[in-house]
Amino acid sequence: MFAEAQGGVVAVVRQERARRTRRLILEAAASVFDEFGYERATIGEVVSRAGVTRGAVYFHFASKRDLARGVVEEQFGQDGVPERSCKLQEFVDTGMVVAHLMPRDPLLSAGARLSLGQDLSDDLGGGAIRTWIDRTEALLVAAGQRGELLPHVVPADTAWVITAAWTGVQIQSQKLSGRADLEQRVSGLFQHLMPSIAVPGVLGSLQMGPDRGAQVVAEAAAGRSAPHGGEESTDARAGTAERVAAGL
């Protein structure tokens, strides 16, 4: 019985270490892809920045292309926007949080570069763009179900247009200011576009200022650090497992 329990603890430790190593590799790869682009990026540089072995990289990712795909996919879990009863506010929050994080988070920045660049085929970059459109459409559909949209709004069409506009703002901000004004420009985009889709009662309540992304990020961080009824976090459980496995 004890041997089985100890074996289970060791398995938890290994899984957590593998998760952390994978994340470390992705973060290093993101910084490399963001700096050099796909073609000039090398696995060797990723290994150096991650501080892992080449074997560790290939254990998690079969090739540089697979590694790039991992970076692109990881960007979709970066925003962490709290769910809102007002879906148009959640929609705005998503765009503003990404605008806040993109100059600060290589995973988002590299994900955008890889998705929009010409050095990867359409099945990688095109898929990422489609995912952003689908996420936007889902929020707009939910907003429509709550009566937040003007009658003429077709969520699928609006999602396509707004995603394209956001992408254009991001590219132009990158070219002209290195994204230093991205939050201001995305705020301006929402202030121009939302009157054409939101009912007046909702429009007047929307928070769309340039500092909205920072506010939501702080809110999400506070929520993650708050106690959750005594539940133990994954990292805490892994730390306990490591101590048990070591006989402490």
Short mmCIF file of C-alpha atoms in Angstrom, two decimals:
data_model
loop_
_atom_site.label_atom_id
_atom_site.label_comp_id
_atom_site.label_asym_id
_atom_site.label_seq_id
_atom_site.Cartn_x
_atom_site.Cartn_y
_atom_site.Cartn_z
CA MET A 1 0.00 0.00 0.00
CA PHE A 2 2.77 2.44 0.95
CA ALA A 3 4.74 1.55 -2.19
CA GLU A 4 1.69 2.26 -4.37
CA ALA A 5 1.12 5.60 -2.65
CA GLN A 6 4.76 6.55 -3.03
CA GLY A 7 4.65 5.56 -6.70
CA GLY A 8 1.65 7.84 -7.20
CA VAL A 9 3.46 10.74 -5.54
CA VAL A 10 6.51 10.24 -7.73
CA ALA A 11 4.26 10.25 -10.82
CA VAL A 12 2.72 13.57 -9.73
CA VAL A 13 6.18 15.06 -9.21
CA ARG A 14 7.31 13.95 -12.66
CA GLN A 15 4.20 15.30 -14.33
CA GLU A 16 4.60 18.67 -12.63
CA ARG A 17 8.28 18.87 -13.55
CA ALA A 18 7.41 18.02 -17.16
CA ARG A 19 4.73 20.72 -17.18
CA ARG A 20 7.14 23.30 -15.83
CA THR A 21 9.87 22.28 -18.28
CA ARG A 22 7.46 22.51 -21.20
CA ARG A 23 6.37 25.97 -20.10
CA LEU A 24 10.00 27.07 -19.70
CA ILE A 25 10.79 25.87 -23.22
CA LEU A 26 7.75 27.65 -24.67
CA GLU A 27 8.68 30.93 -22.99
CA ALA A 28 12.26 30.67 -24.27
CA ALA A 29 11.06 29.76 -27.76
CA ALA A 30 8.65 32.69 -27.75
CA SER A 31 11.46 35.13 -26.99
CA VAL A 32 13.57 33.61 -29.78
CA PHE A 33 10.77 33.62 -32.38
CA ASP A 34 9.78 37.15 -31.39
CA GLU A 35 13.34 38.39 -31.78
CA PHE A 36 14.45 36.51 -34.89
CA GLY A 37 11.30 35.32 -36.65
CA TYR A 38 10.65 31.70 -37.58
CA GLU A 39 13.29 31.19 -40.26
CA ARG A 40 16.26 32.59 -38.32
CA ALA A 41 15.26 31.05 -34.98
CA THR A 42 17.22 27.97 -33.96
CA ILE A 43 16.62 25.14 -31.50
CA GLY A 44 20.11 25.81 -30.16
CA GLU A 45 19.14 29.34 -29.12
CA VAL A 46 15.98 28.00 -27.46
CA VAL A 47 18.06 25.44 -25.55
CA SER A 48 20.45 28.17 -24.40
CA ARG A 49 17.72 30.53 -23.19
CA ALA A 50 15.66 27.82 -21.52
CA GLY A 51 18.67 26.32 -19.76
CA VAL A 52 17.61 22.79 -20.70
CA THR A 53 19.08 20.05 -22.83
CA ARG A 54 18.35 19.62 -26.52
CA GLY A 55 16.84 16.25 -25.61
CA ALA A 56 14.37 17.97 -23.27
CA VAL A 57 13.20 20.21 -26.10
CA TYR A 58 12.72 17.29 -28.47
CA PHE A 59 10.95 15.29 -25.76
CA HIS A 60 8.19 17.91 -25.73
CA PHE A 61 8.36 19.17 -29.34
CA ALA A 62 9.29 17.03 -32.34
CA SER A 63 10.58 19.90 -34.49
CA LYS A 64 10.98 23.66 -34.74
CA ARG A 65 7.65 23.80 -36.51
CA ASP A 66 6.00 21.86 -33.68
CA LEU A 67 7.58 24.29 -31.22
CA ALA A 68 6.22 27.26 -33.16
CA ARG A 69 2.78 25.64 -33.16
CA GLY A 70 3.03 25.31 -29.38
CA VAL A 71 3.81 29.03 -29.03
CA VAL A 72 0.89 29.99 -31.29
CA GLU A 73 -1.53 27.79 -29.35
CA GLU A 74 -0.28 29.02 -25.98
CA GLN A 75 -1.24 32.62 -26.76
CA PHE A 76 -4.92 31.73 -26.40
CA GLY A 77 -4.51 31.00 -22.72
CA GLN A 78 -2.69 34.21 -21.88
CA ASP A 79 -5.44 36.81 -21.41
CA GLY A 80 -7.20 35.37 -18.32
CA VAL A 81 -10.13 37.80 -18.60
CA PRO A 82 -12.74 37.35 -15.85
CA GLU A 83 -16.22 36.38 -17.05
CA ARG A 84 -18.69 39.29 -17.06
CA SER A 85 -22.47 39.48 -16.92
CA CYS A 86 -22.12 42.12 -19.65
CA LYS A 87 -20.60 40.22 -22.56
CA LEU A 88 -19.66 43.37 -24.49
CA GLN A 89 -17.58 44.47 -21.50
CA GLU A 90 -15.93 41.04 -21.51
CA PHE A 91 -15.34 41.48 -25.24
CA VAL A 92 -13.70 44.88 -24.73
CA ASP A 93 -11.72 43.56 -21.76
CA THR A 94 -10.30 40.75 -23.88
CA GLY A 95 -9.01 43.16 -26.50
CA MET A 96 -7.63 45.60 -23.93
CA VAL A 97 -5.90 42.90 -21.89
CA VAL A 98 -4.18 41.53 -24.99
CA ALA A 99 -3.12 45.08 -25.88
CA HIS A 100 -1.69 45.49 -22.38
CA LEU A 101 0.12 42.15 -22.33
CA MET A 102 1.45 41.97 -25.88
CA PRO A 103 4.37 44.39 -25.37
CA ARG A 104 5.16 42.63 -22.08
CA ASP A 105 4.59 38.94 -22.83
CA PRO A 106 6.78 37.24 -25.47
CA LEU A 107 4.25 34.41 -25.83
CA LEU A 108 1.59 36.82 -27.08
CA SER A 109 4.02 38.86 -29.12
CA ALA A 110 5.63 35.83 -30.74
CA GLY A 111 2.24 34.22 -31.27
CA ALA A 112 1.12 37.30 -33.20
CA ARG A 113 4.33 37.41 -35.24
CA LEU A 114 4.10 33.73 -36.14
CA SER A 115 0.38 33.94 -36.92
CA LEU A 116 0.70 36.96 -39.19
CA GLY A 117 4.11 36.32 -40.71
CA GLN A 118 4.84 34.96 -44.15
CA ASP A 119 7.40 32.40 -43.03
CA LEU A 120 4.86 29.76 -41.96
CA SER A 121 2.22 28.14 -44.10
CA ASP A 122 -1.46 28.92 -43.72
CA ASP A 123 -2.33 25.86 -41.65
CA LEU A 124 -0.51 27.39 -38.66
CA GLY A 125 -1.01 31.14 -38.93
CA GLY A 126 -4.42 30.88 -40.57
CA GLY A 127 -5.65 28.58 -37.83
CA ALA A 128 -4.65 31.07 -35.15
CA ILE A 129 -6.50 33.89 -36.87
CA ARG A 130 -9.57 31.67 -37.20
CA THR A 131 -9.43 30.92 -33.47
CA TRP A 132 -9.41 34.64 -32.58
CA ILE A 133 -12.37 35.24 -34.89
CA ASP A 134 -14.27 32.34 -33.35
CA ARG A 135 -13.60 33.57 -29.81
CA THR A 136 -14.80 37.05 -30.75
CA GLU A 137 -17.91 35.67 -32.43
CA ALA A 138 -18.78 33.57 -29.36
CA LEU A 139 -18.68 36.66 -27.14
CA LEU A 140 -20.80 38.62 -29.59
CA VAL A 141 -23.35 35.81 -29.83
CA ALA A 142 -23.59 35.78 -26.02
CA ALA A 143 -23.95 39.58 -26.04
CA GLY A 144 -26.78 39.31 -28.56
CA GLN A 145 -28.59 36.75 -26.42
CA ARG A 146 -28.48 39.27 -23.55
CA GLY A 147 -29.92 42.07 -25.68
CA GLU A 148 -26.66 44.05 -25.76
CA LEU A 149 -26.36 44.32 -29.57
CA LEU A 150 -28.18 46.60 -31.99
CA PRO A 151 -30.67 44.72 -34.21
CA HIS A 152 -28.58 44.93 -37.39
CA VAL A 153 -25.47 43.27 -35.91
CA VAL A 154 -24.52 39.86 -37.34
CA PRO A 155 -21.98 38.38 -34.87
CA ALA A 156 -20.02 36.39 -37.48
CA ASP A 157 -19.58 39.42 -39.77
CA THR A 158 -18.78 41.79 -36.91
CA ALA A 159 -16.26 39.36 -35.41
CA TRP A 160 -14.42 39.19 -38.74
CA VAL A 161 -14.32 42.97 -39.15
CA ILE A 162 -13.30 43.77 -35.58
CA THR A 163 -10.60 41.07 -35.51
CA ALA A 164 -9.18 42.41 -38.75
CA ALA A 165 -9.29 45.98 -37.40
CA TRP A 166 -7.60 44.96 -34.13
CA THR A 167 -4.90 43.15 -36.09
CA GLY A 168 -4.31 46.19 -38.26
CA VAL A 169 -4.01 48.46 -35.23
CA GLN A 170 -1.51 46.06 -33.67
CA ILE A 171 0.61 45.93 -36.82
CA GLN A 172 0.56 49.70 -37.29
CA SER A 173 1.42 50.31 -33.63
CA GLN A 174 4.31 47.86 -33.92
CA LYS A 175 5.65 49.57 -37.03
CA LEU A 176 5.29 53.15 -35.78
CA SER A 177 5.99 52.94 -32.06
CA GLY A 178 7.17 49.43 -31.21
CA ARG A 179 3.72 48.93 -29.59
CA ALA A 180 4.38 51.72 -27.09
CA ASP A 181 0.97 53.23 -27.92
CA LEU A 182 -0.91 49.95 -28.45
CA GLU A 183 -3.25 50.33 -25.48
CA GLN A 184 -4.14 53.86 -26.49
CA ARG A 185 -4.77 52.82 -30.10
CA VAL A 186 -6.87 49.78 -29.21
CA SER A 187 -8.89 51.92 -26.81
CA GLY A 188 -9.51 54.33 -29.68
CA LEU A 189 -10.56 51.45 -31.91
CA PHE A 190 -13.19 50.30 -29.42
CA GLN A 191 -14.44 53.84 -28.87
CA HIS A 192 -14.95 54.20 -32.62
CA LEU A 193 -16.52 50.78 -33.22
CA MET A 194 -18.69 50.04 -30.20
CA PRO A 195 -21.32 52.75 -30.92
CA SER A 196 -22.11 50.87 -34.14
CA ILE A 197 -22.91 47.58 -32.39
CA ALA A 198 -23.92 48.26 -28.74
CA VAL A 199 -27.39 49.34 -27.59
CA PRO A 200 -27.25 52.80 -25.93
CA GLY A 201 -27.92 51.50 -22.42
CA VAL A 202 -24.92 49.17 -22.61
CA LEU A 203 -22.67 51.56 -24.53
CA GLY A 204 -22.86 54.15 -21.77
CA SER A 205 -21.61 51.66 -19.19
CA LEU A 206 -18.67 50.22 -21.13
CA GLN A 207 -15.19 50.91 -19.78
CA MET A 208 -12.86 51.32 -22.75
CA GLY A 209 -10.07 53.60 -21.51
CA PRO A 210 -6.39 52.95 -22.32
CA ASP A 211 -5.78 51.72 -18.77
CA ARG A 212 -8.60 49.14 -18.88
CA GLY A 213 -6.26 46.26 -19.74
CA ALA A 214 -4.00 46.96 -16.77
CA GLN A 215 -7.02 47.16 -14.47
CA VAL A 216 -8.37 43.79 -15.61
CA VAL A 217 -4.95 42.13 -15.34
CA ALA A 218 -4.68 43.40 -11.76
CA GLU A 219 -8.20 42.15 -11.02
CA ALA A 220 -7.41 38.70 -12.40
CA ALA A 221 -4.16 38.54 -10.42
CA ALA A 222 -6.00 39.46 -7.21
CA GLY A 223 -8.54 36.74 -7.91
CA ARG A 224 -5.84 34.12 -8.40
CA SER A 225 -4.09 35.06 -5.14
CA ALA A 226 -7.29 35.01 -3.06
CA PRO A 227 -7.91 31.89 -0.91
CA HIS A 228 -10.28 29.34 -2.47
CA GLY A 229 -11.89 27.55 0.40
CA GLY A 230 -8.77 25.75 1.42
CA GLU A 231 -8.10 24.21 -1.99
CA GLU A 232 -4.46 23.49 -2.56
CA SER A 233 -2.90 24.84 -5.73
CA THR A 234 -1.19 22.61 -8.28
CA ASP A 235 2.20 24.07 -7.36
CA ALA A 236 1.54 23.53 -3.65
CA ARG A 237 0.49 19.93 -4.24
CA ALA A 238 3.58 19.36 -6.35
CA GLY A 239 5.78 20.84 -3.61
CA THR A 240 4.19 18.50 -1.06
CA ALA A 241 4.67 15.58 -3.42
CA GLU A 242 8.32 16.44 -3.91
CA ARG A 243 8.88 16.54 -0.14
CA VAL A 244 7.12 13.19 0.34
CA ALA A 245 9.10 11.63 -2.48
CA ALA A 246 12.28 12.85 -0.86
CA GLY A 247 11.23 11.33 2.45
CA LEU A 248 10.78 14.68 4.22
#
